[in-house]
PDB file of C-alpha atoms in Angstrom:
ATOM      1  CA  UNK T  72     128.272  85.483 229.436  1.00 49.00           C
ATOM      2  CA  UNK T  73     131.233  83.281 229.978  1.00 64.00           C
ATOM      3  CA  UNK T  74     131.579  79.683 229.282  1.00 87.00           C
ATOM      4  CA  UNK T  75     131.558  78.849 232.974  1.00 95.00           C
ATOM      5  CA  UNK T  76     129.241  76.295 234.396  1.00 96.00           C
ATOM      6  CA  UNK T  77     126.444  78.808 235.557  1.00 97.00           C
ATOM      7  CA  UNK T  78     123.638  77.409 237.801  1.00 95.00           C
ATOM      8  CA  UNK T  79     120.394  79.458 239.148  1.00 94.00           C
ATOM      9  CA  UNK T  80     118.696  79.163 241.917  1.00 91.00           C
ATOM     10  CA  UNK T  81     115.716  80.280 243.605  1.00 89.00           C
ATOM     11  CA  UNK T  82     115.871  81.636 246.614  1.00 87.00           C
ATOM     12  CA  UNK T  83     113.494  84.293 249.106  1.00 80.00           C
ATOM     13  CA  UNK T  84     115.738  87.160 249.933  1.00 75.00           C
ATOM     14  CA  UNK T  85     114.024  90.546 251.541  1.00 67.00           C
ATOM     15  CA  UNK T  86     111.090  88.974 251.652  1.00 69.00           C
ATOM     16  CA  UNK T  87     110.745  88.669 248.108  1.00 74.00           C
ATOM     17  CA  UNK T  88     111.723  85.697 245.205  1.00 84.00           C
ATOM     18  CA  UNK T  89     114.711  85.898 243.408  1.00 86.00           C
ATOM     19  CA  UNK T  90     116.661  83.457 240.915  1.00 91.00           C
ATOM     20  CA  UNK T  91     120.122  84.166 241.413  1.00 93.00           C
ATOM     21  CA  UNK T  92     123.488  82.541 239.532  1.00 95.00           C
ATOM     22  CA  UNK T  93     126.429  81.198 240.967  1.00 97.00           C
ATOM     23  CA  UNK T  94     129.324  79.078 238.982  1.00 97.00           C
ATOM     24  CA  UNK T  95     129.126  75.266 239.824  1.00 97.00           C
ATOM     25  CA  UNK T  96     133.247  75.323 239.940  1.00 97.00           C
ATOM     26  CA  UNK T  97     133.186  78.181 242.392  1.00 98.00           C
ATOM     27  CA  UNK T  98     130.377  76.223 244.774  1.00 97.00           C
ATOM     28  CA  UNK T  99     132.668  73.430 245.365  1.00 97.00           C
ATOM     29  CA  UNK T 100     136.294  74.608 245.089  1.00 97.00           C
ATOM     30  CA  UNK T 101     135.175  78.183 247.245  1.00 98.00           C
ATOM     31  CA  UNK T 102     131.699  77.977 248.982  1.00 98.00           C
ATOM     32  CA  UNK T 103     131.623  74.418 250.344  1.00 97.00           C
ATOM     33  CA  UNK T 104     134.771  74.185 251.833  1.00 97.00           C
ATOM     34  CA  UNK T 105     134.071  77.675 253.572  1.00 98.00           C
ATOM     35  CA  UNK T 106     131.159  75.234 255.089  1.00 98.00           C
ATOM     36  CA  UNK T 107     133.329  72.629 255.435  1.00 97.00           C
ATOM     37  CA  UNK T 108     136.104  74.853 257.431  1.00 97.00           C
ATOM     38  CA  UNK T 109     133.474  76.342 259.730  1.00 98.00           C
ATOM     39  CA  UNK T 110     131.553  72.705 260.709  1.00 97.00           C
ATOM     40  CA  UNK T 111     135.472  71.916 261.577  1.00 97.00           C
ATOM     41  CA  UNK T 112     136.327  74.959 263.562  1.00 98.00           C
ATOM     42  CA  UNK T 113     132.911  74.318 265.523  1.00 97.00           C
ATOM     43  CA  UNK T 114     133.430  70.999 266.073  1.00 96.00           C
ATOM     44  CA  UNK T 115     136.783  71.432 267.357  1.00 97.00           C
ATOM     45  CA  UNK T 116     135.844  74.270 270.160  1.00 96.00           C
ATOM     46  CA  UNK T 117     132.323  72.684 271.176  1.00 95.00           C
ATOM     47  CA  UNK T 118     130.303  75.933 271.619  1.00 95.00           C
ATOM     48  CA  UNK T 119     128.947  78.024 269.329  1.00 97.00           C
ATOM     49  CA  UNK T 120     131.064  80.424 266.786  1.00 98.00           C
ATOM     50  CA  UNK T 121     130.846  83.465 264.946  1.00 98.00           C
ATOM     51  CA  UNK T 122     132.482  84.293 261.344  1.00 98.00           C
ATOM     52  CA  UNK T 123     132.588  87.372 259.960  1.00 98.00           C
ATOM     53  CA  UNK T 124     132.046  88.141 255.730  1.00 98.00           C
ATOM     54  CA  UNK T 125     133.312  91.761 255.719  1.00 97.00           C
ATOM     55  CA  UNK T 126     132.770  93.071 251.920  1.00 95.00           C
ATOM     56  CA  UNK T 127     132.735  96.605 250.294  1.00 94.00           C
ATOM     57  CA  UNK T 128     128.613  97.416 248.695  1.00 93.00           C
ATOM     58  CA  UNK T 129     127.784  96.060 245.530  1.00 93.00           C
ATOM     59  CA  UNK T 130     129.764  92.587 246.436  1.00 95.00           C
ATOM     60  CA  UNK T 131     126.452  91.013 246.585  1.00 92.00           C
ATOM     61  CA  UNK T 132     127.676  89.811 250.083  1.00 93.00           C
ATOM     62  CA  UNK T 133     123.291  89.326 251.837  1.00 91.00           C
ATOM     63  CA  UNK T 134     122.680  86.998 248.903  1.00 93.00           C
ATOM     64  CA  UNK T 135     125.975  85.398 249.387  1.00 96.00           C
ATOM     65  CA  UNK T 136     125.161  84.761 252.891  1.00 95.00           C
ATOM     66  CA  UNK T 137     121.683  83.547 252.339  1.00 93.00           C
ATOM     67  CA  UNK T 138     122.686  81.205 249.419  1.00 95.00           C
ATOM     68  CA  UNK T 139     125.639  80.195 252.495  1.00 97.00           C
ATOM     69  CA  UNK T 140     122.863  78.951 254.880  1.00 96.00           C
ATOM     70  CA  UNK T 141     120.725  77.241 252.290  1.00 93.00           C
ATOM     71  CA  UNK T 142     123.619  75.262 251.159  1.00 95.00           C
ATOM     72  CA  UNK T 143     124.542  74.411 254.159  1.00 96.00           C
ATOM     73  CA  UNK T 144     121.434  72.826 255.192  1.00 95.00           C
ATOM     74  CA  UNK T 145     121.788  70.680 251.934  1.00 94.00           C
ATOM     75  CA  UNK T 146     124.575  69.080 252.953  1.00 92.00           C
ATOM     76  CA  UNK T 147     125.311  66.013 255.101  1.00 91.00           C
ATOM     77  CA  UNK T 148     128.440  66.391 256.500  1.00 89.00           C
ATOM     78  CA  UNK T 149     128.308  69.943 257.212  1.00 92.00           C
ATOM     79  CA  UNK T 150     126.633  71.845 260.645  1.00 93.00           C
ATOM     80  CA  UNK T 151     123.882  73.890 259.189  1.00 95.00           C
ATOM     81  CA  UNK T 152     125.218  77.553 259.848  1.00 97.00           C
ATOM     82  CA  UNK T 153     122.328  81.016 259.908  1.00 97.00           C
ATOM     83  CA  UNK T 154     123.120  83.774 258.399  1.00 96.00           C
ATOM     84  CA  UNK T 155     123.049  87.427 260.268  1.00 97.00           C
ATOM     85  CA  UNK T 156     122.938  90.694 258.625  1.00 95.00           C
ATOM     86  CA  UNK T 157     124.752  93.892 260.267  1.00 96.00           C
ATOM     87  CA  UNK T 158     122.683  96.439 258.569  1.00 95.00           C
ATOM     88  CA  UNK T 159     120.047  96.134 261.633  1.00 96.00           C
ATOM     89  CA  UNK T 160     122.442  98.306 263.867  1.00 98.00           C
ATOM     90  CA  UNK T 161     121.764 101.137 261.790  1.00 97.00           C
ATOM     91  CA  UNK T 162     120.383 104.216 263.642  1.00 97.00           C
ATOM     92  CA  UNK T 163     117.364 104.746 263.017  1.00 97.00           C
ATOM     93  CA  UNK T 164     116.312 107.735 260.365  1.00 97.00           C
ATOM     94  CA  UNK T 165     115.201 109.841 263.139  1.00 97.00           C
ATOM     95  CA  UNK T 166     118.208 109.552 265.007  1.00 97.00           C
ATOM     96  CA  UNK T 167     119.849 110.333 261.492  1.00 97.00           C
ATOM     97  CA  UNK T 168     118.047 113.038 261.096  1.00 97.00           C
ATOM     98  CA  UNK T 169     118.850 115.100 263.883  1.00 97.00           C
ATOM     99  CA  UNK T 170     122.512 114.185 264.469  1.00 97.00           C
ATOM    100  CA  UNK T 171     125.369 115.643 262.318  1.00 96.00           C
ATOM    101  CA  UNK T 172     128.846 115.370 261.860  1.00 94.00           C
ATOM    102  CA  UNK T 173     131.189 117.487 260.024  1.00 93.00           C
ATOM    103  CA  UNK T 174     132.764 116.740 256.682  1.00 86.00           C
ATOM    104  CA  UNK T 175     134.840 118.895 254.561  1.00 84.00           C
ATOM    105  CA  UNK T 176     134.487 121.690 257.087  1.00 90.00           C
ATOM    106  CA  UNK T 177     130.877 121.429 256.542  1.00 92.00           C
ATOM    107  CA  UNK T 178     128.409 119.772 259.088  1.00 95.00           C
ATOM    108  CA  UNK T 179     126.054 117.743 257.774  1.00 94.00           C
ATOM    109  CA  UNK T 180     123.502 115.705 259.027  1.00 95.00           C
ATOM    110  CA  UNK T 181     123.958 111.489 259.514  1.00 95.00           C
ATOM    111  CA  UNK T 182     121.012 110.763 257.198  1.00 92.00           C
ATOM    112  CA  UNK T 183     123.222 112.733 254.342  1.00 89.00           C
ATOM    113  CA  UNK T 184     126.081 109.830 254.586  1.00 90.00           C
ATOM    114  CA  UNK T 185     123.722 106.842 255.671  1.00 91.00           C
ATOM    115  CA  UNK T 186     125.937 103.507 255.174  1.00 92.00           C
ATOM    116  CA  UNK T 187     128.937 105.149 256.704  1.00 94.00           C
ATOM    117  CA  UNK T 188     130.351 103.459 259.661  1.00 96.00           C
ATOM    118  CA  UNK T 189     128.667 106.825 262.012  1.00 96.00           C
ATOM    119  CA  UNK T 190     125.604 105.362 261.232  1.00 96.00           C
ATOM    120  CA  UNK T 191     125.560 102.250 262.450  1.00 97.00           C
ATOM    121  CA  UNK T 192     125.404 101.765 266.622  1.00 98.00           C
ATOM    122  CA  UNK T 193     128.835  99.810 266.408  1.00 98.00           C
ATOM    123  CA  UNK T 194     128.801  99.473 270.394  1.00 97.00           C
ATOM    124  CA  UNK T 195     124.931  97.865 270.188  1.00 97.00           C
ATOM    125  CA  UNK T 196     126.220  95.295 267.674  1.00 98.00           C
ATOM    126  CA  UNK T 197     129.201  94.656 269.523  1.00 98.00           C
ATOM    127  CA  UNK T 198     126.984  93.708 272.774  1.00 97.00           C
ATOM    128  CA  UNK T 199     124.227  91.375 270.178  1.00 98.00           C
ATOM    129  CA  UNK T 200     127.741  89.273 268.990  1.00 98.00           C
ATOM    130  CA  UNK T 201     128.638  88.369 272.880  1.00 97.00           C
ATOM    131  CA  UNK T 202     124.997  87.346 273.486  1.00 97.00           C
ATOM    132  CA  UNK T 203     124.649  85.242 270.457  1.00 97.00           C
ATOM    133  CA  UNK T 204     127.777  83.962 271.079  1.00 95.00           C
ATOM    134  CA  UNK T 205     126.694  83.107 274.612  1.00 94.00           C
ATOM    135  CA  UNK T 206     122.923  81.438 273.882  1.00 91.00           C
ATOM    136  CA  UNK T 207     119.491  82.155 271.910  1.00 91.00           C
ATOM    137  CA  UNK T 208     119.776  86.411 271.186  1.00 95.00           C
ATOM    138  CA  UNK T 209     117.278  88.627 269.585  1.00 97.00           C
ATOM    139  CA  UNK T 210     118.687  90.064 266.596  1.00 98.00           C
ATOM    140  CA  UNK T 211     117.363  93.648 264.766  1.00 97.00           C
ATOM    141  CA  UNK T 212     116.815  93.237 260.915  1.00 95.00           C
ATOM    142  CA  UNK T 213     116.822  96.381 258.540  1.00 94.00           C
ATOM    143  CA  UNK T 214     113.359  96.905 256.710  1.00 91.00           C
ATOM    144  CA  UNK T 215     113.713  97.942 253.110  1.00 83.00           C
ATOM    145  CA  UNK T 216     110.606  98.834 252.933  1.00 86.00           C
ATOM    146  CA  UNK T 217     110.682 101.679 255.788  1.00 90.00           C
ATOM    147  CA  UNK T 218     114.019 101.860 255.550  1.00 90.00           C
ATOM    148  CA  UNK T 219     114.630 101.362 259.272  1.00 95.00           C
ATOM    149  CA  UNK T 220     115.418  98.802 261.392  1.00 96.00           C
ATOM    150  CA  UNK T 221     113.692  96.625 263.136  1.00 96.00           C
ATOM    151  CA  UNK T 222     114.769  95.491 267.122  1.00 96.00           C
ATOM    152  CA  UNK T 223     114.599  92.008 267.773  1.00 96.00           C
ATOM    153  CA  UNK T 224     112.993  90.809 264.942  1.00 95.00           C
ATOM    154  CA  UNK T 225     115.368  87.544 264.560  1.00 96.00           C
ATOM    155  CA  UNK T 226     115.554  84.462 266.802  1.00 97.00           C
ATOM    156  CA  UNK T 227     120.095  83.731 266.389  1.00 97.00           C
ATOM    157  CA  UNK T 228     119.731  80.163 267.809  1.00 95.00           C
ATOM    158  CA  UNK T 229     122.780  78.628 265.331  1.00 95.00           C
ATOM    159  CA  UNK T 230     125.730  76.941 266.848  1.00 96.00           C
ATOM    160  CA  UNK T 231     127.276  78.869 263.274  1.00 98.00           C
ATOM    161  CA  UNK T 232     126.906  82.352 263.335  1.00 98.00           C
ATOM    162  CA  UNK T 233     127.952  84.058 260.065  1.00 98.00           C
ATOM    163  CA  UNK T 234     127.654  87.507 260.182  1.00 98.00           C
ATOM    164  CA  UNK T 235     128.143  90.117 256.680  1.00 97.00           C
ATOM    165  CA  UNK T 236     128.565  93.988 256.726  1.00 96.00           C
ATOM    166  CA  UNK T 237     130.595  96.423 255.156  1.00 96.00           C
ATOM    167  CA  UNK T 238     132.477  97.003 258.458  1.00 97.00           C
ATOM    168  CA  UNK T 239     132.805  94.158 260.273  1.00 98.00           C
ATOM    169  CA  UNK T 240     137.169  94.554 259.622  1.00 98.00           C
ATOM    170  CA  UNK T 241     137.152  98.123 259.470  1.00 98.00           C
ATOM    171  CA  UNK T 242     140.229  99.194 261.195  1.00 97.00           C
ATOM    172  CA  UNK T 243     139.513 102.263 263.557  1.00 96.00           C
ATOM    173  CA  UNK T 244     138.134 102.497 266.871  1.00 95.00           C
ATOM    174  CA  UNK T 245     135.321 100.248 267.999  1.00 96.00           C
ATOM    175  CA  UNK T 246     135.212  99.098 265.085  1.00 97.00           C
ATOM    176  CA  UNK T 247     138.756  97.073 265.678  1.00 96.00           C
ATOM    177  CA  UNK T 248     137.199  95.308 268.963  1.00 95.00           C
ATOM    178  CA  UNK T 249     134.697  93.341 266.971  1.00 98.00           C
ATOM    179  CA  UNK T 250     137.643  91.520 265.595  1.00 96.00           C
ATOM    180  CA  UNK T 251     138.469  89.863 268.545  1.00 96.00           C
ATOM    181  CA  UNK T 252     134.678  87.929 268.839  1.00 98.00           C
ATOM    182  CA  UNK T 253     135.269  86.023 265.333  1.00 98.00           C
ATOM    183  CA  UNK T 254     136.198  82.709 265.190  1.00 98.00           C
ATOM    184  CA  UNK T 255     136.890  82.810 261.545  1.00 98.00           C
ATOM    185  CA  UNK T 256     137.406  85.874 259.028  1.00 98.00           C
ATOM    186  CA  UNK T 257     136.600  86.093 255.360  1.00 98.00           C
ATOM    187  CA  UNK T 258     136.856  89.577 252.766  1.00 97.00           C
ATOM    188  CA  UNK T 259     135.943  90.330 249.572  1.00 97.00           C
ATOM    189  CA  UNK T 260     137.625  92.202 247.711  1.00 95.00           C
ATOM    190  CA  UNK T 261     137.110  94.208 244.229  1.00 95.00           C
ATOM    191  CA  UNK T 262     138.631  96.769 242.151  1.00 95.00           C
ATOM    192  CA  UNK T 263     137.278 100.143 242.532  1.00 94.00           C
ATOM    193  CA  UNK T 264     136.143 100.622 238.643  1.00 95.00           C
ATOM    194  CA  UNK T 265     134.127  97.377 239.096  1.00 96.00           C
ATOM    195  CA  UNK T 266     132.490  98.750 242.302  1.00 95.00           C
ATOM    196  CA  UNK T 267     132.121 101.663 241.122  1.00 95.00           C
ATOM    197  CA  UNK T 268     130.013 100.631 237.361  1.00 95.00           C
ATOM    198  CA  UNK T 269     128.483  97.997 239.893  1.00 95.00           C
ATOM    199  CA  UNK T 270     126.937 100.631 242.345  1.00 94.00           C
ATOM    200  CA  UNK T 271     125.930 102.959 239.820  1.00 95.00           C
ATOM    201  CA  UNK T 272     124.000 100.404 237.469  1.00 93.00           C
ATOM    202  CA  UNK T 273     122.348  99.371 241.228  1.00 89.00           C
ATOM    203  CA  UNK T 274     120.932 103.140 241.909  1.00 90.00           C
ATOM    204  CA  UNK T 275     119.587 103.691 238.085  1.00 93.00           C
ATOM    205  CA  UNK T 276     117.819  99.825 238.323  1.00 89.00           C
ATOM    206  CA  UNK T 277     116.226 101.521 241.670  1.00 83.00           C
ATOM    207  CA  UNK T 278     115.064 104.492 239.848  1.00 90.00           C
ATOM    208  CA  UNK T 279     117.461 107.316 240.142  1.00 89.00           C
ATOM    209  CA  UNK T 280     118.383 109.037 236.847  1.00 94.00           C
ATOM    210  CA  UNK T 281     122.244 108.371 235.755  1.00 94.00           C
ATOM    211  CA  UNK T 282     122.993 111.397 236.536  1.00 95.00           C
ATOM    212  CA  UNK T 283     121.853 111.438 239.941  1.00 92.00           C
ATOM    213  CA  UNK T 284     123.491 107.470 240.462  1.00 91.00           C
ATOM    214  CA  UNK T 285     126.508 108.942 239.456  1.00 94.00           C
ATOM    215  CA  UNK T 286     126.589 112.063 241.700  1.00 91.00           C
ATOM    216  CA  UNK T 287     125.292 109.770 244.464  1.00 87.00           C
ATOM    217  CA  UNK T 288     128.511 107.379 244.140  1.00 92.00           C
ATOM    218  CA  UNK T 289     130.950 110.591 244.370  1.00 91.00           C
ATOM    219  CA  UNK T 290     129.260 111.811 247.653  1.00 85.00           C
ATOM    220  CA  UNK T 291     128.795 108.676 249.524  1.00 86.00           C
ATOM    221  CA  UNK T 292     129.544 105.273 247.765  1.00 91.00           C
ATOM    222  CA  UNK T 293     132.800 106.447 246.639  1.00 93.00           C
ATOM    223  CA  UNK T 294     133.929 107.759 249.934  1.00 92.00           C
ATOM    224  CA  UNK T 295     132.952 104.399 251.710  1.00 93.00           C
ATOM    225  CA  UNK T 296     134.599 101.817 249.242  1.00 93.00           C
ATOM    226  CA  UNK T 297     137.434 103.739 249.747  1.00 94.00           C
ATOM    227  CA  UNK T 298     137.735 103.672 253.265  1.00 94.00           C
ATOM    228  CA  UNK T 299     136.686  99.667 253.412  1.00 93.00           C
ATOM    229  CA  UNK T 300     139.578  98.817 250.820  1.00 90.00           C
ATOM    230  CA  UNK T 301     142.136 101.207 252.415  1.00 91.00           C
ATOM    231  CA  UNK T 302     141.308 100.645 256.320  1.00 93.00           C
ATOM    232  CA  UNK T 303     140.656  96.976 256.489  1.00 95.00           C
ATOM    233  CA  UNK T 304     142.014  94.199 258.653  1.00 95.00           C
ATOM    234  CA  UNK T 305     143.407  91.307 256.660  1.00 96.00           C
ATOM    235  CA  UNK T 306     140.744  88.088 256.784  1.00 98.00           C
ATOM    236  CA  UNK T 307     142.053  84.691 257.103  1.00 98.00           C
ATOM    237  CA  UNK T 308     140.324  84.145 254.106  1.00 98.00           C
ATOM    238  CA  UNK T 309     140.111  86.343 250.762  1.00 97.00           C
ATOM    239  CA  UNK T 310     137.970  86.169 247.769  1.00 98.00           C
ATOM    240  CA  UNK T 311     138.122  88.431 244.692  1.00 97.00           C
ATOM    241  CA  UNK T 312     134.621  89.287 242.712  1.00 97.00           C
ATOM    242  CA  UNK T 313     135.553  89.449 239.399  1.00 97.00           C
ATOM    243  CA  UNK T 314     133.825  91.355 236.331  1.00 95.00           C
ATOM    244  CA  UNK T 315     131.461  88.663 235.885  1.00 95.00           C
ATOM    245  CA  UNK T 316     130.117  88.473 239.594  1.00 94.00           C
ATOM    246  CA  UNK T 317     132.035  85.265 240.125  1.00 97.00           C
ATOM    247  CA  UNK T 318     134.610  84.727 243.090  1.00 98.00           C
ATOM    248  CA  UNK T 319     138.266  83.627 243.248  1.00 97.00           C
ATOM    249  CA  UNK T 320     140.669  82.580 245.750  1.00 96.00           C
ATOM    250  CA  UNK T 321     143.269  85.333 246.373  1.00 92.00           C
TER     251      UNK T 321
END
């Protein structure tokens, strides 16, 4: 552990309690004036915005976003802003299961690359964003514990609407016209080693043998990490996670 001025907090995220650790340095010089910007940008147009956090897996990007909002609420010259996960416009497993796409000359079924941008109902999402931006909005959640998603499980009510995924930048089509409903833009990026040891360690802590972590990140992390860092809009904003989970500037 580095010397840096490490502070935990407890927080509820998936339902369950979790103590996570962010550097005190990085809260004020990174996270608060993200708050800061955001309360100005909203301010300034009057109505209610949307910013997007677009990050490759393993960036820890739904606890970012969840620490986001409870800071925000702590603060009292800030708009409080809710956080919105994209991971509800998956398909769901049935649908998964019986469509298929090809890959490698091979077809292969949806479920097989789950987390790819084919899996998600990109023109669904697309449609949620203009109604939240417009007034109150149902929003789906993703279950972890079924592993499918849930339809209007969320009331988005927030006059700041900050919205994480994997794909929110990606840069093919449908994909590209989600751009155009952010007020604000913000990436993380990482090297690929670090994503790589981060993703593994993540399947073996949820049970899989190394061996099978490792094969999994060849066949389907791998593929998507490189396709986020390769086929990405640039954000107005970048961060880079570094090897010891913190963030920097870019």
């Amino acid at each position: 552990m580095s010397n840096k001025p490490w502070k935990f907090y407890d927080m509820v995220i998936n339902g369950l309690p979790q103590r996570v650790k962010y550097n005190e340095d990085t809260v004020k010089q990174l996270f608060l004036p993200l708050l800061r910007k955001l309360t100005q940008i909203q301010q300034q147009k009057q109505c209610k915005i949307m910013a997007f956090l677009a990050a490759p897996p393993a960036t820890g990007k739904s606890t970012l976003l969840q620490f986001l909002e409870q800071l925000s609420k702590e603060q009292d010259d800030m708009q409080a802003i809710q956080s919105l996960g994209m991971d509800g416009f998956h398909y769901p497993n049935a649908y998964l299961d019986s469509h298929t796409i090809e890959r490698d000359g091979e077809t292969i079924t949806l479920r097989s690359i789950k987390g790819a941008p084919e899996t998600f109902n990109v023109t669904g999402l697309r449609a949620k964003m203009q109604e939240a931006k417009q007034g109150k909005s149902l929003w789906p959640v993703y279950d972890r514990k079924i592993h499918n998603p849930i339809a209007n499980a969320l009331e988005v009510n927030g006059d700041i609407l900050l919205v994480e995924g994997n794909w929110l930048l990606l840069d093919e089509p449908q994909w590209r016209d989600l751009r155009e409903l952010a007020d604000y833009t913000l990436s993380i990026k990482a090297t690929p080693e670090l994503l790589q040891e981060r993703l593994i360690q993540r399947k073996i802590q949820g049970g899989l043998p190394k061996a099978d972590a490792v094969k999994f990140y060849e066949t389907s992390d791998r593929l998507n990490v490189e396709r986020i860092l390769n086929h990405t809009f640039p954000a107005d904003e970048q961060w880079q996670m570094v090897e010891d989970g913190d963030f920097i500037r870019c």
